[in-house]
Coordinates of C-alpha atoms in Angstrom, one line a residue:
M14 CA -53.6 -44.0 -41.5
G15 CA -54.3 -46.7 -39.2
K16 CA -56.2 -49.7 -40.0
Y17 CA -58.8 -49.4 -36.9
R18 CA -58.5 -45.7 -35.4
D19 CA -59.4 -44.4 -38.8
D20 CA -62.5 -46.8 -39.8
P21 CA -64.9 -47.0 -37.2
R22 CA -66.7 -49.5 -38.9
A23 CA -63.5 -52.2 -39.0
L24 CA -63.6 -51.7 -35.2
E25 CA -67.3 -52.4 -34.4
G26 CA -66.6 -55.5 -37.1
L27 CA -64.4 -57.2 -34.8
I28 CA -67.1 -58.0 -32.2
E29 CA -69.9 -60.3 -32.7
P30 CA -72.7 -61.5 -30.8
D31 CA -70.7 -64.7 -30.1
R32 CA -67.3 -65.0 -31.4
V33 CA -64.6 -62.1 -32.0
H34 CA -61.3 -61.5 -34.3
R35 CA -58.5 -62.6 -32.7
D36 CA -57.0 -59.1 -33.8
V37 CA -58.5 -57.9 -30.4
Y38 CA -55.7 -60.3 -28.8
A39 CA -52.8 -59.8 -31.1
D40 CA -53.1 -56.3 -32.9
A41 CA -50.9 -53.6 -31.6
E42 CA -53.3 -50.7 -32.8
I43 CA -55.9 -52.4 -31.1
F44 CA -54.3 -52.5 -27.6
Q45 CA -53.1 -48.9 -28.2
L46 CA -56.6 -47.7 -28.9
E47 CA -58.1 -49.9 -25.9
M48 CA -55.9 -47.7 -23.4
E49 CA -56.8 -44.2 -25.1
R50 CA -60.4 -45.4 -25.1
L51 CA -61.7 -48.4 -23.0
W52 CA -59.2 -47.9 -20.0
A53 CA -59.7 -44.0 -20.1
R54 CA -63.0 -44.2 -20.0
T55 CA -64.3 -46.7 -17.6
W56 CA -63.4 -46.7 -14.1
V57 CA -60.2 -48.7 -13.3
Y58 CA -58.9 -49.9 -9.9
A59 CA -56.0 -47.5 -8.6
G60 CA -55.6 -48.9 -5.2
H61 CA -56.7 -49.0 -1.5
A62 CA -57.0 -46.6 0.9
S63 CA -54.9 -48.6 3.4
Q64 CA -51.7 -48.2 1.8
V65 CA -51.9 -45.0 2.5
P66 CA -53.0 -44.6 6.0
A67 CA -50.9 -41.2 7.1
A68 CA -50.3 -37.8 5.3
G69 CA -47.9 -37.8 2.5
D70 CA -48.0 -41.5 1.8
Y71 CA -48.2 -42.4 -1.4
I72 CA -48.3 -45.4 -4.1
T73 CA -47.1 -45.0 -8.0
L74 CA -49.0 -47.1 -10.9
D75 CA -49.7 -46.7 -14.8
I76 CA -53.0 -46.9 -15.9
A77 CA -53.7 -47.0 -20.0
T78 CA -49.8 -46.1 -20.2
V79 CA -50.5 -43.0 -17.7
P80 CA -48.1 -42.9 -14.7
L81 CA -49.7 -42.1 -11.5
I82 CA -49.7 -41.4 -7.8
V83 CA -52.5 -42.1 -5.1
V84 CA -51.1 -39.7 -2.2
R85 CA -53.4 -39.1 0.7
H86 CA -52.8 -35.2 1.1
T87 CA -52.7 -32.8 4.2
D88 CA -56.4 -32.7 4.6
G89 CA -56.6 -36.5 4.9
G90 CA -58.3 -37.1 1.6
I91 CA -56.9 -39.0 -1.2
R92 CA -55.5 -37.1 -4.3
V93 CA -54.6 -39.0 -7.8
L94 CA -52.0 -37.3 -9.8
R95 CA -50.3 -37.6 -12.7
N96 CA -46.6 -38.6 -12.2
R97 CA -45.1 -35.9 -14.9
C98 CA -43.3 -32.9 -13.9
A99 CA -44.5 -30.0 -15.1
H100 CA -41.4 -28.6 -16.7
K101 CA -39.6 -31.3 -18.6
G102 CA -42.0 -33.9 -17.8
T103 CA -39.9 -36.3 -15.5
K104 CA -41.3 -38.8 -13.5
V105 CA -41.6 -37.1 -10.2
V106 CA -41.7 -40.1 -8.0
G107 CA -39.5 -42.9 -8.8
D108 CA -40.5 -45.5 -6.2
T109 CA -43.6 -48.0 -5.9
A110 CA -44.7 -46.5 -2.4
G111 CA -43.1 -44.5 0.6
N112 CA -43.6 -40.9 2.4
T113 CA -42.9 -37.9 0.8
G114 CA -44.0 -35.7 4.0
K115 CA -45.6 -32.4 2.4
V116 CA -44.0 -31.8 -0.6
F117 CA -43.1 -33.8 -3.7
R118 CA -39.9 -32.5 -5.6
C119 CA -38.8 -33.8 -8.9
P120 CA -35.5 -35.1 -9.2
Y121 CA -34.4 -33.2 -11.6
H122 CA -34.6 -29.6 -11.8
S123 CA -36.3 -29.4 -8.0
W124 CA -39.2 -27.7 -8.8
A125 CA -41.4 -28.9 -5.7
Y126 CA -45.5 -29.8 -5.4
R127 CA -47.8 -30.0 -2.5
T128 CA -49.6 -33.3 -2.3
D129 CA -52.7 -32.0 -4.4
G130 CA -50.3 -31.3 -7.1
S131 CA -50.3 -27.4 -6.7
L132 CA -47.0 -25.8 -7.6
L133 CA -45.2 -24.8 -4.3
A134 CA -41.7 -23.8 -5.4
V135 CA -39.4 -23.5 -8.8
P136 CA -35.5 -22.5 -8.2
L137 CA -34.3 -19.4 -9.4
K138 CA -37.8 -18.1 -10.0
Q139 CA -37.1 -14.8 -11.0
G140 CA -35.8 -16.7 -14.0
Y141 CA -39.6 -17.0 -15.7
D142 CA -40.2 -13.2 -15.3
G143 CA -42.1 -11.3 -18.0
T144 CA -42.3 -14.8 -19.9
R145 CA -45.6 -16.6 -21.2
M146 CA -44.9 -19.6 -18.2
H147 CA -47.6 -18.4 -15.7
E148 CA -49.9 -18.6 -18.9
T149 CA -49.4 -22.3 -18.9
Q150 CA -50.2 -25.5 -17.9
A151 CA -46.7 -25.5 -16.6
S152 CA -47.6 -22.9 -13.8
R153 CA -50.8 -25.0 -12.6
G154 CA -48.0 -27.9 -10.9
L155 CA -48.7 -31.4 -11.3
A156 CA -52.1 -32.3 -13.0
A157 CA -55.1 -34.1 -10.7
V158 CA -57.0 -37.5 -11.9
R159 CA -60.3 -35.2 -11.5
N160 CA -62.6 -38.6 -11.5
V161 CA -61.6 -40.2 -8.3
E162 CA -64.1 -42.5 -6.1
V163 CA -63.4 -44.2 -2.7
Y164 CA -65.6 -47.3 -2.1
R165 CA -65.4 -48.9 1.0
G166 CA -61.8 -48.1 0.6
F167 CA -61.0 -49.0 -2.8
V168 CA -60.0 -45.9 -5.0
F169 CA -61.4 -45.7 -8.3
V170 CA -60.2 -43.2 -11.1
R171 CA -61.7 -42.4 -14.7
L172 CA -58.9 -40.8 -16.8
A173 CA -61.3 -39.3 -19.4
E174 CA -62.7 -35.9 -18.3
E175 CA -66.2 -37.1 -19.3
G176 CA -67.8 -39.8 -19.3
I177 CA -69.9 -42.8 -17.3
G178 CA -70.7 -42.1 -13.4
F179 CA -69.3 -44.4 -10.7
R180 CA -72.7 -46.0 -9.9
E181 CA -74.0 -45.9 -13.1
Y182 CA -70.9 -48.5 -14.2
F183 CA -70.4 -50.5 -11.2
G184 CA -74.3 -51.1 -10.4
D185 CA -75.4 -53.8 -8.1
S186 CA -71.7 -55.9 -8.8
L187 CA -70.7 -53.4 -5.9
S188 CA -72.2 -56.0 -3.7
S189 CA -68.6 -57.9 -4.0
I190 CA -66.8 -55.1 -2.5
D191 CA -69.5 -54.8 0.4
N192 CA -69.4 -58.7 0.9
L193 CA -65.5 -58.8 1.0
A194 CA -65.5 -55.6 3.6
D195 CA -68.0 -56.5 5.7
R196 CA -66.5 -60.0 6.5
S197 CA -64.8 -57.9 8.9
P198 CA -66.2 -57.9 12.0
E199 CA -64.8 -53.9 12.0
G200 CA -66.4 -53.1 8.4
E201 CA -63.2 -52.3 6.9
L202 CA -59.8 -53.8 5.4
E203 CA -56.3 -53.3 5.8
V204 CA -53.7 -54.7 2.6
T205 CA -51.0 -57.0 4.2
G206 CA -48.4 -59.4 2.7
G207 CA -47.2 -57.2 0.3
C208 CA -47.4 -57.6 -3.9
L209 CA -47.1 -60.7 -6.0
R210 CA -46.3 -59.5 -9.4
Y211 CA -46.2 -62.0 -11.8
L212 CA -45.7 -61.0 -15.8
H213 CA -48.0 -62.8 -18.0
N214 CA -46.7 -63.1 -21.9
C215 CA -50.1 -62.8 -23.4
N216 CA -53.1 -60.6 -23.7
W217 CA -54.5 -59.0 -20.6
K218 CA -58.0 -59.8 -21.7
M219 CA -57.3 -63.8 -21.8
F220 CA -56.4 -63.8 -18.2
V221 CA -59.9 -61.3 -17.9
E222 CA -61.8 -63.8 -19.3
N223 CA -60.5 -66.8 -17.7
L224 CA -61.5 -65.8 -14.4
N225 CA -64.9 -67.2 -14.7
D226 CA -63.9 -69.8 -17.2
T227 CA -65.4 -72.9 -15.3
M228 CA -64.7 -74.9 -18.2
H229 CA -60.9 -75.3 -17.5
P230 CA -60.3 -76.0 -14.5
M231 CA -60.6 -79.7 -14.7
V232 CA -58.3 -80.0 -17.7
A233 CA -56.0 -77.5 -17.3
H234 CA -55.6 -78.1 -13.3
A235 CA -55.5 -82.0 -13.3
S236 CA -51.4 -81.9 -13.2
S237 CA -52.0 -79.7 -10.0
A238 CA -55.1 -79.7 -8.4
G239 CA -56.1 -83.4 -9.7
T240 CA -52.3 -84.8 -8.1
A241 CA -53.4 -83.3 -5.3
K242 CA -57.1 -84.9 -5.2
R243 CA -55.5 -88.4 -5.8
L244 CA -53.1 -87.6 -3.1
W245 CA -56.0 -87.3 -0.2
Q246 CA -58.7 -89.8 -1.9
D247 CA -57.7 -92.6 0.1
K248 CA -57.9 -90.5 3.5
P249 CA -60.8 -91.4 6.1
P250 CA -63.4 -88.9 6.1
E251 CA -63.1 -87.7 9.8
V252 CA -58.8 -87.2 9.2
P253 CA -58.5 -83.4 8.7
K254 CA -57.6 -82.1 5.8
P255 CA -54.2 -79.5 5.6
M256 CA -54.6 -76.3 4.2
A257 CA -53.2 -77.1 1.1
I258 CA -55.0 -79.7 0.3
E259 CA -58.4 -78.1 1.2
Q260 CA -57.3 -75.1 -1.4
Y261 CA -56.0 -77.2 -4.0
V262 CA -58.3 -80.1 -4.5
P263 CA -61.3 -78.1 -5.4
F264 CA -60.0 -77.1 -8.6
A265 CA -60.3 -80.5 -9.8
N266 CA -63.9 -80.9 -9.5
D267 CA -66.4 -82.1 -12.5
Y268 CA -68.2 -80.4 -14.9
K269 CA -71.7 -80.5 -13.1
F270 CA -69.8 -78.9 -10.0
F271 CA -68.9 -75.8 -12.1
D272 CA -72.1 -75.9 -14.1
D273 CA -74.3 -75.7 -11.2
M274 CA -72.2 -72.9 -9.5
G275 CA -73.9 -70.7 -11.7
V276 CA -72.5 -66.9 -13.0
R277 CA -74.3 -63.6 -13.1
V278 CA -73.4 -60.9 -15.3
Y279 CA -73.8 -57.6 -15.1
S280 CA -73.8 -53.9 -17.4
H281 CA -70.8 -53.2 -18.3
G282 CA -68.8 -56.4 -18.5
H283 CA -68.9 -57.1 -14.7
S284 CA -69.6 -60.5 -13.7
F285 CA -69.2 -63.1 -11.0
S286 CA -69.1 -67.0 -10.9
G287 CA -70.6 -68.5 -7.7
V288 CA -74.0 -67.6 -7.3
N289 CA -75.2 -70.8 -5.4
F290 CA -71.6 -72.1 -4.0
S291 CA -68.1 -72.4 -4.9
I292 CA -64.6 -73.8 -4.3
H293 CA -64.4 -72.1 -1.4
S294 CA -67.6 -73.0 0.2
S295 CA -66.1 -76.4 2.2
Y296 CA -63.4 -74.5 3.9
S297 CA -62.7 -76.0 7.2
A298 CA -64.7 -73.0 9.9
I299 CA -62.7 -70.6 12.4
T300 CA -65.1 -71.0 15.1
D301 CA -63.4 -67.9 16.9
Y302 CA -64.0 -65.3 13.5
E303 CA -67.6 -66.9 13.3
E304 CA -68.1 -65.8 16.8
R305 CA -66.6 -62.4 16.3
M306 CA -68.9 -61.9 13.3
R307 CA -72.1 -63.1 15.3
Q308 CA -71.3 -60.2 17.9
A309 CA -70.8 -57.5 15.3
Y310 CA -73.5 -57.8 13.0
G311 CA -76.0 -60.7 14.8
P312 CA -76.7 -63.9 14.2
E313 CA -78.8 -63.6 11.0
K314 CA -76.7 -61.0 9.2
A315 CA -73.5 -63.1 10.1
K316 CA -75.1 -66.1 8.2
Q317 CA -75.7 -64.3 5.4
I318 CA -72.7 -62.2 4.9
L319 CA -70.1 -65.6 5.6
G320 CA -73.1 -67.7 3.4
T321 CA -71.9 -65.8 0.2
V322 CA -69.0 -67.6 -0.9
R323 CA -68.4 -66.3 -4.7
H324 CA -65.5 -67.5 -6.4
N325 CA -64.5 -64.4 -8.9
T326 CA -66.0 -61.3 -9.3
V327 CA -64.5 -59.3 -12.8
Y328 CA -64.6 -55.7 -12.0
Y329 CA -64.3 -55.1 -15.7
P330 CA -61.6 -54.1 -17.3
S331 CA -58.9 -54.0 -14.6
L332 CA -59.8 -56.0 -10.9
T333 CA -61.1 -59.4 -9.4
I334 CA -61.6 -60.1 -5.9
K335 CA -61.9 -63.3 -3.9
G336 CA -64.4 -61.9 -0.8
A337 CA -64.3 -65.4 0.6
I338 CA -60.8 -65.9 0.9
Q339 CA -59.4 -62.0 0.8
S340 CA -57.9 -61.6 -2.0
I341 CA -57.3 -59.2 -4.9
R342 CA -55.8 -59.5 -8.5
V343 CA -54.8 -57.0 -10.7
A344 CA -54.3 -56.8 -14.9
R345 CA -51.8 -53.9 -15.7
P346 CA -51.7 -54.1 -19.6
L347 CA -48.0 -53.7 -20.7
A348 CA -48.6 -54.6 -24.8
A349 CA -50.8 -56.6 -26.5
D350 CA -49.0 -60.1 -26.0
R351 CA -47.8 -58.6 -22.1
T352 CA -49.8 -58.0 -19.0
L353 CA -48.3 -57.8 -15.6
I354 CA -51.0 -59.3 -12.7
E355 CA -50.7 -57.8 -9.3
S356 CA -51.9 -60.3 -6.5
W357 CA -52.8 -58.7 -3.1
T358 CA -54.1 -60.0 0.5
F359 CA -56.0 -58.0 2.8
R360 CA -56.2 -58.5 6.6
L361 CA -59.8 -58.5 8.2
K362 CA -59.9 -56.2 10.9
G363 CA -61.4 -57.4 14.3
A364 CA -60.5 -60.8 12.5
P365 CA -58.1 -64.1 13.9
E366 CA -54.7 -64.1 12.6
S367 CA -55.5 -67.8 11.5
L368 CA -57.8 -66.1 9.0
L369 CA -55.1 -64.1 7.5
Q370 CA -52.8 -67.2 7.4
R371 CA -55.2 -68.9 5.3
T372 CA -55.5 -66.1 2.8
V373 CA -51.8 -65.5 2.5
M374 CA -51.4 -69.1 1.6
Y375 CA -54.3 -69.0 -0.8
N376 CA -52.3 -66.1 -2.6
R377 CA -49.1 -68.0 -2.7
L378 CA -50.6 -71.6 -3.7
I379 CA -52.4 -70.3 -6.2
N380 CA -51.9 -66.7 -7.6
S381 CA -47.9 -66.2 -7.1
P382 CA -45.4 -66.6 -9.7
M383 CA -44.5 -69.8 -7.6
S384 CA -47.9 -71.3 -8.1
V385 CA -48.0 -74.6 -10.0
V386 CA -52.2 -74.0 -10.6
G387 CA -51.2 -70.5 -11.9
H388 CA -48.5 -72.1 -14.1
D389 CA -51.3 -74.0 -15.7
D390 CA -53.1 -71.0 -16.7
L391 CA -50.1 -69.0 -17.7
H392 CA -49.1 -72.3 -20.3
C393 CA -52.9 -72.0 -21.5
Y394 CA -52.8 -67.7 -22.0
R395 CA -49.3 -68.7 -23.9
A396 CA -50.8 -71.3 -26.0
I397 CA -53.5 -69.1 -27.5
Q398 CA -51.6 -66.3 -27.9
E399 CA -48.7 -68.1 -30.2
G400 CA -51.8 -70.0 -31.6
L401 CA -53.9 -66.7 -32.8
A402 CA -51.2 -66.3 -35.4
A403 CA -52.1 -69.3 -37.4
D404 CA -54.0 -68.5 -40.2
G405 CA -57.1 -70.6 -41.4
N406 CA -59.3 -69.6 -38.7
E407 CA -59.1 -65.4 -37.6
W408 CA -61.8 -66.1 -35.5
V409 CA -62.3 -66.8 -31.2
S410 CA -65.8 -68.9 -30.8
L411 CA -67.9 -68.0 -27.7
H412 CA -70.5 -69.6 -28.5
R413 CA -71.4 -72.1 -25.7
N414 CA -75.2 -71.3 -24.5
F415 CA -75.5 -68.5 -26.3
D416 CA -78.8 -66.8 -26.2
P417 CA -79.6 -63.7 -28.4
A418 CA -81.8 -62.5 -25.7
E419 CA -79.0 -61.5 -23.4
A420 CA -77.8 -58.6 -25.1
S421 CA -80.6 -56.6 -23.9
A422 CA -80.7 -57.8 -20.2
A423 CA -78.6 -55.1 -17.4
E424 CA -78.5 -58.7 -15.4
L425 CA -78.7 -62.4 -15.8
T426 CA -78.0 -65.3 -14.0
A427 CA -76.6 -68.7 -15.9
N428 CA -75.2 -72.1 -15.6
G429 CA -71.5 -71.9 -14.9
T430 CA -70.2 -73.2 -17.8
S431 CA -71.7 -70.4 -20.0
E432 CA -69.7 -68.6 -21.9
I433 CA -72.0 -65.5 -21.1
S434 CA -69.7 -63.2 -18.8
M435 CA -66.9 -63.3 -22.0
R436 CA -69.5 -62.4 -24.5
N437 CA -70.6 -59.7 -21.6
Q438 CA -67.5 -58.3 -21.4
F439 CA -67.0 -57.8 -25.2
R440 CA -70.5 -55.7 -25.6
A441 CA -68.4 -53.4 -22.9
W442 CA -65.8 -53.6 -24.9
R443 CA -67.7 -52.4 -28.2
E444 CA -68.9 -49.8 -25.8
F445 CA -66.4 -48.0 -24.8
M446 CA -64.5 -48.8 -27.7
H447 CA -66.4 -46.2 -29.8
P448 CA -64.4 -43.0 -31.3
A449 CA -65.3 -39.9 -29.1

């Protein structure tokens, strides 16, 4: 009998309006329930359409411990299939990306499938004559994920057959994806620069919560961004900042800066910081790019697009995007105390190459396994994971700027250092963790 699986009241009791129990980060049973319920019932980012541009192109990934294939079918549409042979259960595709042509072929017994998952061929098929195989799922091929949505190129899936619709789940939070795509003079994005994968020895929620935690940068990043700030502080204002300094230094801003940024939360756990401005607001202008944007959208629309400089937008539970810097990070939970973080960069179609150079540099300076800023955060995540094992206090405080009325608001803007985004995530956690 499970401590939480068979006791809905105990599970619900882990979440209070202004604090959460440590088991949500540390308990293996909770992690398994999250995969079965939260991660299966919500819309989770699977990939980008530009990763599978041609028929037969595919990528593979796991969502909620389920191995999946995202593939471009011969009709031009995108399909998401479970990466499990209908025969013995072998993973049909082992590579992370490639082109399969028109057929997936199992490496164990050579069962073959079309790129929509339908069964194409079975060796010595007559061996199944007179058997019940044709009455079973084995005859129907690779199981397809029925709930797939492609929004501005972003591919989302909901593994659960029944549940909340895509638009209802994300609501107006999709405006951050719109802003990212609209930053292309052609309105389209293209994944480029490869993927930086970074193993975090912590619960996935620690990473997601930290994205809009603006009480930590001036403390955790004092040794990295703070050092960069001190190195540059005596330079005359007219001296152009190197790109690295321009990207490092804003992390060392004070409490007032981050509080004045503001944070906005939406239903179902989504949020973004940088309502009024962000750490990306003072980057050097790229004149050629701005002119291309004015030509594409007109002066007013271009100004509105480029003037939106949100910091991190969290699409709960899996995805965070930075529109102003054209990068995303994706959380792939592995265990209660292990999470794989993927960092991806985008090329804005129709934009000058210098913009991509800034994006790629930011991703390597801030989000990569080699980043000194990233290691600041990772140290804190590990320290939390280890510290939660200590006796004496089983609860994690989320009291900062708590207002009981926030629970009933579908959308709400607050001061930037509020912990409202974490509380909002746990309201969504409780919503989707209930028993079926």
